[in-house]
Short mmCIF file of C-alpha atoms in Angstrom, two decimals:
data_model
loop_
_atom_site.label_atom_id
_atom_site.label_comp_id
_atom_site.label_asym_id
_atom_site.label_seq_id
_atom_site.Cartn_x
_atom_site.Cartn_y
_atom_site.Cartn_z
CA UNK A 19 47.78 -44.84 121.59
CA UNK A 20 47.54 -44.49 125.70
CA UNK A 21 49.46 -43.65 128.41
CA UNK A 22 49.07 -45.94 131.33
CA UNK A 23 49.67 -44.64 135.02
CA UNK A 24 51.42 -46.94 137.42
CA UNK A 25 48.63 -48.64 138.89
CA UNK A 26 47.39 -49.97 135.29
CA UNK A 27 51.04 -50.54 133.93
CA UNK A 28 51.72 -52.97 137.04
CA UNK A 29 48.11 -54.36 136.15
CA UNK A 30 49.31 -55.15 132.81
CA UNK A 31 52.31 -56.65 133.62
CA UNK A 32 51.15 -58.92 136.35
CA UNK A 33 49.05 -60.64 133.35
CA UNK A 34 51.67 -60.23 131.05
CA UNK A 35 53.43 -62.47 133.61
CA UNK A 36 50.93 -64.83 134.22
CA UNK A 37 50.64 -64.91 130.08
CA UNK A 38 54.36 -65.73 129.96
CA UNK A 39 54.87 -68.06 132.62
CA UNK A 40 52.16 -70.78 130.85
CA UNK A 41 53.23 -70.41 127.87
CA UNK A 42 56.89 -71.00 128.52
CA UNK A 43 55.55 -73.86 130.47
CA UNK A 44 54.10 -75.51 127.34
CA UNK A 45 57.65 -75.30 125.78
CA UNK A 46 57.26 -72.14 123.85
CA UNK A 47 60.53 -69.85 123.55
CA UNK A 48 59.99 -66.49 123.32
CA UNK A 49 61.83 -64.06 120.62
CA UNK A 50 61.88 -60.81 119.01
CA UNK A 51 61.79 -58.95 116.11
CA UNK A 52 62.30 -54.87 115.51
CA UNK A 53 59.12 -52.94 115.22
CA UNK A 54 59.81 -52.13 111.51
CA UNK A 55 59.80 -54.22 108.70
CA UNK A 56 59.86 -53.65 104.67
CA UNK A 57 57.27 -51.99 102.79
CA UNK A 58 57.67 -54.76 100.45
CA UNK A 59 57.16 -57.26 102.90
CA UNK A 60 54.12 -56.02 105.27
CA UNK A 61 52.40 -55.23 101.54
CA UNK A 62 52.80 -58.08 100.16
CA UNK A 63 49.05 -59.35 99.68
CA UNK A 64 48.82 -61.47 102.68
CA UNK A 65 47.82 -59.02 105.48
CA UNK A 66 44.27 -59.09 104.18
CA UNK A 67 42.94 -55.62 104.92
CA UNK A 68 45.49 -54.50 107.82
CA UNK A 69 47.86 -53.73 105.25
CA UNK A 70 45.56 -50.77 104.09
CA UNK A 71 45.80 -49.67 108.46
CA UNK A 72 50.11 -50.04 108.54
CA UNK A 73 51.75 -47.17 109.12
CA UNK A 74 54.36 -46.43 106.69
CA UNK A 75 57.82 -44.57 107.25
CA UNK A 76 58.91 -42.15 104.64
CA UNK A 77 62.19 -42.65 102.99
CA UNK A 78 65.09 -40.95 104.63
CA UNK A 79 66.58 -37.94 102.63
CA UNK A 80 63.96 -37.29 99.75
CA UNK A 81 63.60 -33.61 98.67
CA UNK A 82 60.73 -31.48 97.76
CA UNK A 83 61.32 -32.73 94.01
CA UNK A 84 61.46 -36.49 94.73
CA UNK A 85 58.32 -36.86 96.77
CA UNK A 86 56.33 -34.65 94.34
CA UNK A 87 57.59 -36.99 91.84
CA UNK A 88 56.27 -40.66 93.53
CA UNK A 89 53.29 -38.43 94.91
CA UNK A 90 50.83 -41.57 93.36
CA UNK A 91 52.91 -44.17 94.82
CA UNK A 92 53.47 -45.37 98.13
CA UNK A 93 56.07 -47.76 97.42
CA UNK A 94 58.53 -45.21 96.17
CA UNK A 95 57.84 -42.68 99.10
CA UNK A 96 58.46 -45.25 101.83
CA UNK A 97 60.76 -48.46 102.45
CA UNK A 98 59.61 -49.37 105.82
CA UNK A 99 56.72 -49.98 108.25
CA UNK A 100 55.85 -50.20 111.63
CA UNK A 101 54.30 -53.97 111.97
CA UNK A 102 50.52 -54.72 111.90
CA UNK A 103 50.93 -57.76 113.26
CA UNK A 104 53.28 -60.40 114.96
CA UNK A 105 52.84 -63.09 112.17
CA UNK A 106 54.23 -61.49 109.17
CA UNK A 107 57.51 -60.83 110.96
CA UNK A 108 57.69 -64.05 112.63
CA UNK A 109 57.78 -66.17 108.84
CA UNK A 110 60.65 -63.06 108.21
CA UNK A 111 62.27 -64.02 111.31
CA UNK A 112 62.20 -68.02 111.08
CA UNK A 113 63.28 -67.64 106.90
CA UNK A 114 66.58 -65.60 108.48
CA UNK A 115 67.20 -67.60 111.06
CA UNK A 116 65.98 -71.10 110.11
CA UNK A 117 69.33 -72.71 110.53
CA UNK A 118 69.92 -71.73 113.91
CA UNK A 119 66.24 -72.95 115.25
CA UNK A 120 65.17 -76.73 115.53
CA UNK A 121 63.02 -78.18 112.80
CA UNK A 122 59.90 -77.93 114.92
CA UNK A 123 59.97 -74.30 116.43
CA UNK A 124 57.70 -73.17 119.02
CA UNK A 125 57.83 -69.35 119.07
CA UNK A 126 56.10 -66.75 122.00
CA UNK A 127 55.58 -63.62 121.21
CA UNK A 128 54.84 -60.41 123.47
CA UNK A 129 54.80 -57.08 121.48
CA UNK A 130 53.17 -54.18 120.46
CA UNK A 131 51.69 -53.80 116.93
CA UNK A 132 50.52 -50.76 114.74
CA UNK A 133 47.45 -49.97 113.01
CA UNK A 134 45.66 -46.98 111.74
CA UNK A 135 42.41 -47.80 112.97
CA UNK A 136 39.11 -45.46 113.70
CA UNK A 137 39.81 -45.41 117.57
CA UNK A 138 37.06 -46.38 119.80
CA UNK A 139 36.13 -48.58 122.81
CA UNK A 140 38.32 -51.63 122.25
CA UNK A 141 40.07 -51.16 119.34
CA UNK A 142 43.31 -49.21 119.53
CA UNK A 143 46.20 -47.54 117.28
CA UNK A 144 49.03 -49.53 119.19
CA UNK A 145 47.95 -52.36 121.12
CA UNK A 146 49.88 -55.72 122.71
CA UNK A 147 49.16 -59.26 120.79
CA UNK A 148 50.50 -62.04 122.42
CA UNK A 149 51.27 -64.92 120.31
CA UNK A 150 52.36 -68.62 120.33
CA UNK A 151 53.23 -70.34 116.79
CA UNK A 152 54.48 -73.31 116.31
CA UNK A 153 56.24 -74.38 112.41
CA UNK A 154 57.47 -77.35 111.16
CA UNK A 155 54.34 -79.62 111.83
CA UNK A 156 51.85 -80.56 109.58
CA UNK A 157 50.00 -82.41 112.44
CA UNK A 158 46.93 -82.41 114.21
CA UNK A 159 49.29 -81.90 117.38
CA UNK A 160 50.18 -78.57 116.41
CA UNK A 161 46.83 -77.09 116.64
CA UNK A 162 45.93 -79.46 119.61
CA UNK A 163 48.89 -78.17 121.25
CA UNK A 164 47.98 -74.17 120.75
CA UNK A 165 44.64 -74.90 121.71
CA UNK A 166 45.47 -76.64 125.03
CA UNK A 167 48.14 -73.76 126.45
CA UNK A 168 45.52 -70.92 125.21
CA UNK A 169 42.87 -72.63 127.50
CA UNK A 170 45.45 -73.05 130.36
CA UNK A 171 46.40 -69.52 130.16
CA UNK A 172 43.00 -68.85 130.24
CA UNK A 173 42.49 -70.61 133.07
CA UNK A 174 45.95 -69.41 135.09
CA UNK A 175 44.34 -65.44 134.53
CA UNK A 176 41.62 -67.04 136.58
CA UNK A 177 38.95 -66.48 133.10
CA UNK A 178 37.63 -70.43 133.58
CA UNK A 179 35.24 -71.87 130.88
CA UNK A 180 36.62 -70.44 128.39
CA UNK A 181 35.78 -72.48 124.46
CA UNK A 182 37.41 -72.28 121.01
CA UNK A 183 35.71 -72.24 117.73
CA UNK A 184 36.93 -73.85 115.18
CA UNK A 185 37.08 -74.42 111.24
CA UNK A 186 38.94 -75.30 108.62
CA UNK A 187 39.20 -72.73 105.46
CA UNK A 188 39.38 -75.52 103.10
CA UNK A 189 36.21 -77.12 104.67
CA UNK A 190 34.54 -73.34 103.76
CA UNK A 191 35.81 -73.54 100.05
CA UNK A 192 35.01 -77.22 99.77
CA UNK A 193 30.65 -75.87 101.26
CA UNK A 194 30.78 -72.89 98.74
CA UNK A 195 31.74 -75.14 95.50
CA UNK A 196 29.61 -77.37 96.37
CA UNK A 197 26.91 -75.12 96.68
CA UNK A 198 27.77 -73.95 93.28
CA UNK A 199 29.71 -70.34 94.05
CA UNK A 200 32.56 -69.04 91.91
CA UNK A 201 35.63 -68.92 92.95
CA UNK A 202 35.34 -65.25 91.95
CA UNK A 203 32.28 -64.70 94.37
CA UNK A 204 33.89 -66.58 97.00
CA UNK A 205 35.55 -63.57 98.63
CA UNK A 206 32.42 -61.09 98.78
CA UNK A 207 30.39 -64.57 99.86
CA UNK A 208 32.79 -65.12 102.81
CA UNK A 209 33.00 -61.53 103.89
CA UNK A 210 29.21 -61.90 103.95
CA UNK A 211 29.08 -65.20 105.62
CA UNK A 212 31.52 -63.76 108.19
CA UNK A 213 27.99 -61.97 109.56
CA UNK A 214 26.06 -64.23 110.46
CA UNK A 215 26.41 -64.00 114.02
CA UNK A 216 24.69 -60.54 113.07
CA UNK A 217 22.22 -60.59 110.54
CA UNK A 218 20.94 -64.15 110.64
CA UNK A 219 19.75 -66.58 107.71
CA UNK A 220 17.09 -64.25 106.55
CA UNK A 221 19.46 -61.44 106.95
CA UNK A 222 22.79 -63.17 104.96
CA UNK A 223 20.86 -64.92 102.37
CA UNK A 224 19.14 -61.62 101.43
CA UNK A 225 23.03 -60.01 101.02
CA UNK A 226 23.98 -62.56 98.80
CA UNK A 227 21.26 -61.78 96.96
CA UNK A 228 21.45 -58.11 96.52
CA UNK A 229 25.36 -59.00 95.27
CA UNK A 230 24.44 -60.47 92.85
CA UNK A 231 26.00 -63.68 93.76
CA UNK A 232 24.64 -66.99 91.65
CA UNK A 233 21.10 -67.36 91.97
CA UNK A 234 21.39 -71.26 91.92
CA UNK A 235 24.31 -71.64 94.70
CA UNK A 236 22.28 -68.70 97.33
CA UNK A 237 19.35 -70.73 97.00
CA UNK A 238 21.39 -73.75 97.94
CA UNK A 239 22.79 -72.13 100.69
CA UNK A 240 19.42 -71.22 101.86
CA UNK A 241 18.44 -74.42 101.43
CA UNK A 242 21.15 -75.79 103.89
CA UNK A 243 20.65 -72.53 106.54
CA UNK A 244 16.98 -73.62 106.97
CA UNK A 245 17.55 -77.22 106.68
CA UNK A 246 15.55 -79.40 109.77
CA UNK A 247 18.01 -79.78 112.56
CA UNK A 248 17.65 -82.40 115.54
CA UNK A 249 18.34 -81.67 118.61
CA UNK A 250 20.82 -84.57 120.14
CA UNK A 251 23.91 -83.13 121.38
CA UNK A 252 26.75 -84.20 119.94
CA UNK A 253 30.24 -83.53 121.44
CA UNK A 254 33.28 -82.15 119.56
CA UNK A 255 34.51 -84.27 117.23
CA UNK A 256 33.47 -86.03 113.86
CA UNK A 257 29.77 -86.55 114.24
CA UNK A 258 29.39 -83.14 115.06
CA UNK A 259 31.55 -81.73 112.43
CA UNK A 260 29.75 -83.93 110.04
CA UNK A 261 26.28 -82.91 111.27
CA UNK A 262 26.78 -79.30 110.60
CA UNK A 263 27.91 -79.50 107.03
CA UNK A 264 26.78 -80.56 103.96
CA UNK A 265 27.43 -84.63 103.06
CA UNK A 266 29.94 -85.64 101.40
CA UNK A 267 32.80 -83.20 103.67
CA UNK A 268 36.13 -84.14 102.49
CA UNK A 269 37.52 -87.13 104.74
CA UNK A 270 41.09 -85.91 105.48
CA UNK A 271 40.44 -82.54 106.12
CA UNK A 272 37.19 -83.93 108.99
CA UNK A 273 39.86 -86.57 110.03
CA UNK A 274 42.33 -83.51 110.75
CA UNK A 275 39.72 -81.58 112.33
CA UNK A 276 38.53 -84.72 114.60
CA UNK A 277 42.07 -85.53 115.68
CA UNK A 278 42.61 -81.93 117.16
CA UNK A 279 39.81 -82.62 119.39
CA UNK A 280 40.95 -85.90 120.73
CA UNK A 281 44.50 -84.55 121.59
CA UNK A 282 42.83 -81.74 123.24
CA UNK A 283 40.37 -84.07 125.43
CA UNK A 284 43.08 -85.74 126.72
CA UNK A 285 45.10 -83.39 127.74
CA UNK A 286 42.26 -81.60 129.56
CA UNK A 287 40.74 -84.89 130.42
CA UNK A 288 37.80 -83.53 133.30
CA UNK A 289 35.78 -87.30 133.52
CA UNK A 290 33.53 -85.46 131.97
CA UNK A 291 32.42 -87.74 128.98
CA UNK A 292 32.22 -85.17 125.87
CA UNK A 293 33.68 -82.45 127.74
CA UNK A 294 35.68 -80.60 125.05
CA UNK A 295 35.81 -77.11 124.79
CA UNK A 296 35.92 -77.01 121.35
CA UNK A 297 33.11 -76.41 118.68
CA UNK A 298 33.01 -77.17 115.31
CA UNK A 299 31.55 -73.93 113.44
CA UNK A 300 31.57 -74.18 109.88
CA UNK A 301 30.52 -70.17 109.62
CA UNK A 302 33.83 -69.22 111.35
CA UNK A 303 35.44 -67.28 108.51
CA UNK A 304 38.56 -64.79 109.81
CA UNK A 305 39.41 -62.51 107.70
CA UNK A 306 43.24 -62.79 107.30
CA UNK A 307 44.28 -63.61 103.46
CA UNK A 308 46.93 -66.16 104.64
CA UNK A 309 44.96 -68.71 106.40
CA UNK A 310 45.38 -72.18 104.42
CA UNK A 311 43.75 -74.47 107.07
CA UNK A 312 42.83 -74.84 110.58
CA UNK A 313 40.66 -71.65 111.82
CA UNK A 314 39.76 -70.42 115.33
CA UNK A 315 38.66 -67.97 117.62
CA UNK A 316 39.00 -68.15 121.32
CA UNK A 317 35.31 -67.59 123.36
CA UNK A 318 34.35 -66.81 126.89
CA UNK A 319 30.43 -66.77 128.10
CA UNK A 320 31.41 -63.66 130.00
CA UNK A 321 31.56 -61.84 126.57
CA UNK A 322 29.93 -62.00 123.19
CA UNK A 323 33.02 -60.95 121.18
CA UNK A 324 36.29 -63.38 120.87
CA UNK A 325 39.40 -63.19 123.08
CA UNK A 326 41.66 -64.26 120.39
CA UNK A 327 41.83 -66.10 117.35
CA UNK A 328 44.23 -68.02 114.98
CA UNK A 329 45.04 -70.55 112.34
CA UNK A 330 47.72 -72.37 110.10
CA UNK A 331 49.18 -70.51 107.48
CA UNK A 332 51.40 -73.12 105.53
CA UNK A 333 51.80 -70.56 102.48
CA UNK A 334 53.66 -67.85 104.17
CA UNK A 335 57.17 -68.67 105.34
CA UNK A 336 57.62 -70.48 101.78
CA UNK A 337 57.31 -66.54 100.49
CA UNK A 338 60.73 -65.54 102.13
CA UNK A 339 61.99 -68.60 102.33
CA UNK A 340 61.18 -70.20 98.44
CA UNK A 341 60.17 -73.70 100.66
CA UNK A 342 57.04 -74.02 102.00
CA UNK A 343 57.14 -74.80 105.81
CA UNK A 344 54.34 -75.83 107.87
CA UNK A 345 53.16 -73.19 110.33
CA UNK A 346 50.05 -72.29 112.84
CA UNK A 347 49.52 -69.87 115.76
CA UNK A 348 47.16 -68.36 118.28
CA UNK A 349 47.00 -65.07 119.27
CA UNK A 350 45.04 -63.86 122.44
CA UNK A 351 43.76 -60.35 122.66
CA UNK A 352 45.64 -58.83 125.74
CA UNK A 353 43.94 -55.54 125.40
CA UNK A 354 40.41 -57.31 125.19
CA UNK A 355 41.48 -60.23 128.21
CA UNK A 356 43.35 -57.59 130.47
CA UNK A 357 39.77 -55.95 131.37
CA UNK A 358 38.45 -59.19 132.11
CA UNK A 359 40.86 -60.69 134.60
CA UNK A 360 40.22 -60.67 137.65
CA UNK A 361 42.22 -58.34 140.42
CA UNK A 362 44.45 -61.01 141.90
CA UNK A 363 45.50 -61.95 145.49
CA UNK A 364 48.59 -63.59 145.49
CA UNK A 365 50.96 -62.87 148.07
CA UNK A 366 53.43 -60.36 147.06
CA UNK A 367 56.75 -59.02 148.30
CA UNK A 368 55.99 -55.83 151.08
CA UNK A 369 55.65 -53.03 149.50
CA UNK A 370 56.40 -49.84 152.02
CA UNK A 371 56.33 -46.54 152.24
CA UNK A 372 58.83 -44.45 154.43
CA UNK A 373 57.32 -41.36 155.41
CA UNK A 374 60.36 -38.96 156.37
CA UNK A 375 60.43 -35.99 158.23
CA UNK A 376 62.28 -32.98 156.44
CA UNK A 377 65.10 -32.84 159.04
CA UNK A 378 65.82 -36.50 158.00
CA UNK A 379 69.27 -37.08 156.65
CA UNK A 380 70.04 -38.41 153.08
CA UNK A 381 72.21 -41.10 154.55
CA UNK A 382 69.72 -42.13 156.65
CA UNK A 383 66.74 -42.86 154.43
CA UNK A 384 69.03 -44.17 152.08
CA UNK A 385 70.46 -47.06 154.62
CA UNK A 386 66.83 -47.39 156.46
CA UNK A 387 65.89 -48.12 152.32
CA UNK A 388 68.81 -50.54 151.97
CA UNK A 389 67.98 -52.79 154.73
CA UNK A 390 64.58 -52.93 153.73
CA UNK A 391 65.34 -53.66 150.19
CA UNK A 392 67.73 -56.23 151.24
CA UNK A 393 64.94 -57.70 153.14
CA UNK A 394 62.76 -58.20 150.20
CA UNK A 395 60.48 -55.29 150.18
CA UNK A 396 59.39 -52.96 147.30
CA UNK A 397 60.51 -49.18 148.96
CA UNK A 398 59.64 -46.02 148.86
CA UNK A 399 60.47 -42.54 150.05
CA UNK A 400 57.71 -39.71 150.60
CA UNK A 401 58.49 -36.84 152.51
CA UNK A 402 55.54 -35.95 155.11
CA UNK A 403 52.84 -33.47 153.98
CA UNK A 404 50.06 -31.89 155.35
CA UNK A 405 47.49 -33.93 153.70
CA UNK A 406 49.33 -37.53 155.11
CA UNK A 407 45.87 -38.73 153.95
CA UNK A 408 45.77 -38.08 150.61
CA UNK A 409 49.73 -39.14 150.65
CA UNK A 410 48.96 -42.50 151.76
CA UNK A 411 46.02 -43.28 149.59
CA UNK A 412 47.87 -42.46 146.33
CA UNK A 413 50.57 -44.72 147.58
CA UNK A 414 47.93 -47.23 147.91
CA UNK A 415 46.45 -46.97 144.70
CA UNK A 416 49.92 -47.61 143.39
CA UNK A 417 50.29 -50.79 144.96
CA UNK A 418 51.96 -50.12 148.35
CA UNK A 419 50.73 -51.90 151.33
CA UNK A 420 52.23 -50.75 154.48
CA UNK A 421 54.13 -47.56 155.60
CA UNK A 422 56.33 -46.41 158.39
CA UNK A 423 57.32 -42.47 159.60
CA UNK A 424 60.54 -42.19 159.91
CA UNK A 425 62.27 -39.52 162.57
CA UNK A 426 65.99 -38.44 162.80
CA UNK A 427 67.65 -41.16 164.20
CA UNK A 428 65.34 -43.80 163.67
CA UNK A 429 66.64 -47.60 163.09
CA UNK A 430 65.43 -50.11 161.16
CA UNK A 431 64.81 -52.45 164.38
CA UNK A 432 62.89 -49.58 165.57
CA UNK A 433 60.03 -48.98 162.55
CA UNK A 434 56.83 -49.27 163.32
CA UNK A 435 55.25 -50.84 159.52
CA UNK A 436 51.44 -50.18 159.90
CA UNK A 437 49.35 -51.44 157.28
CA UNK A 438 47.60 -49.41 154.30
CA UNK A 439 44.35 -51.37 154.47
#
């Protein structure tokens, strides 16, 4: 958990409102929920492993003798949690409020989120997630429709050339049956599979082997990692998906899958014949328990780690609310993309510094301020010090772009604004 200076907090923000503005310009509303939700709720089996990282609030009023006496379990020492996550709270949120919303709800939103994670270079105890959902459609649309304002907000942060990855978890249970693992294997398998990037063929086969996964279905798999590839390039869409897994891929779900990347090239049409910036990867595994469908993870070839990821989780909401409702998001990584963006030069308001003698009068900074506040500018009073230098440059690094000295008696007409560059 940081503390961010007011050079990096306006930083943040600027992309925050870069972030907000193209989303809300793809017809997303934005909401939001409180920070804590029930125990009950944020451990309920879906979180996948970020429900062993939530940080849980003991239960207001317990003595000495009541939390020795639920000392082995959690769920009677707390009752809330700080969130882990933005999804979990937004299938709470629609189940509440489902009456009130229209029956295909595009949500935004902009939030910290809690984990207890080892700390280290990327990978933070509280950190931002911004997210777009959309519920209530089943359709190819939906994901099309994530996918095309991710890559636009992409593109407004000035991060061009950015791709998404994509799968489909019922394509990866459909490959693993038919290469003959259990459904009881299939977790370890996919948590292995989920390396591949990493270890390579050689490297995941040999994993599955030393789990003891069926013999039969790793050498199938094996089979199918070292199978002879051509090397035609095929753009996104159903000869590609087809191409990379094994025959006989289930029709509807490669028809789904296809259909996402048609709605997407048209929306981004370039003239480019086959230029999609999508790709089919039928490795792409994600880790969170409530995926049902669509998978993806957002990619930029300044970086060899994701920006972001998502998918459709049509299981969840039907939890709280006892109906299942369609439902799919996308989540960028704001503490990952906020490094990456580049320093921007858009005009801004005039931001100025009023250097003040100490014989200056209250009233008169205060009205010199006024008018200069009234005229747009961002304003700010410094009293003069010997080091003017040093005074000017830290008003710099916080964003200010001119400054002024200001004498007794001196009128706005008469200011002299010299610039801080």
């Amino acid at each position: 958990m940081r503390d961010f200076l007011p050079a990096e907090k306006a930083r943040r923000e600027s992309v925050l409102a870069v972030i907000r503005e193209r989303y809300r310009a793809h017809g997303f509303d934005e909401i939001e929920t409180p920070v804590m939700e029930e125990y009950s709720r944020l451990h309920a089996g879906i979180g996948g492993d970020n429900e062993k990282l939530a940080y849980n609030v003991l239960k207001r009023g317990l003595d000495a003798g009541a939390i020795r006496g639920a000392a082995d379990d959690p769920a009677g020492l707390t009752d809330l949690g700080l969130r882990y996550d933005l999804t979990v709270p937004l299938a709470r949120f629609y189940a509440t409020n489902r009456g009130q919303l229209p029956s295909v709800f595009r949500a935004i939103q902009i939030a910290p989120v809690w984990r207890a994670e080892r700390p280290q270079k990327g990978r933070y105890r509280q950190f931002v997630q911004c997210d777009i959902d959309i519920i209530g459609d089943a359709s190819a649309r939906a994901e099309a429709e994530l996918a095309v304002a991710t890559l636009d907000t992409l593109d407004a942060l000035g991060l061009e050339g950015g791709s998404i990855r994509i799968n489909d978890r019922r394509v990866l249970d459909w490959m693993l049956d038919s290469f003959g693992f259990t459904s009881d294997e299939r977790p370890g398998v996919l948590i292995t599979i989920d390396k591949l990037d990493k270890l390579g063929p050689d490297g995941i086969v040999a994993e599955l082997r030393e789990r003891g996964a069926t013999a039969a279905a790793v050498d199938a798999f094996a089979a199918f990692l070292r199978r002879p590839m051509t090397l035609e390039y095929n753009p996104y869409g159903e000869r590609q998906i087809r191409k990379a897994l094994p025959e006989g891929a289930p029709d509807e779900i490669v028809a789904h899958l296809a259909g996402i990347g048609a709605a997407v090239a048209a929306a981004r049409a370039s003239g480019i014949e086959g230029d999609i910036p999508l790709v089919f990867d039928p490795f792409l595994v994600r880790g969170m328990g409530y995926y049902t469908g669509t998978i993806f993870e957002l990619a930029h070839p300044s970086v060899d780690y994701s920006l972001g990821g998502g998918g459709r989780y049509d299981g969840m909401i039907g939890r709280f609310l006892g109906q299942d409702v369609p439902a799919v998001g996308f989540s960028i990584g704001f503490e990952r993309i906020v490094d990456l963006v580049p320093e921007r030069t858009d005009a801004a308001a005039p931001a100025v510094v009023l250097v003040h003698d100490r014989d200056v009068s209250e009233g008169e900074l205060l009205a010199l301020k006024a008018v200069l506040v009234g005229q747009g500018s961002r304003v700010r009073l410094e009293q003069r010090t010997k080091n003017l230098k040093a005074l000017l440059e830290r008003a710099a690094s916080d964003g200010y772009t001119a400054f002024a000295t200001v004498a007794p008696g001196t009128t706005a007409e008469a200011l002299e604004v010299k610039s801080l560059a």
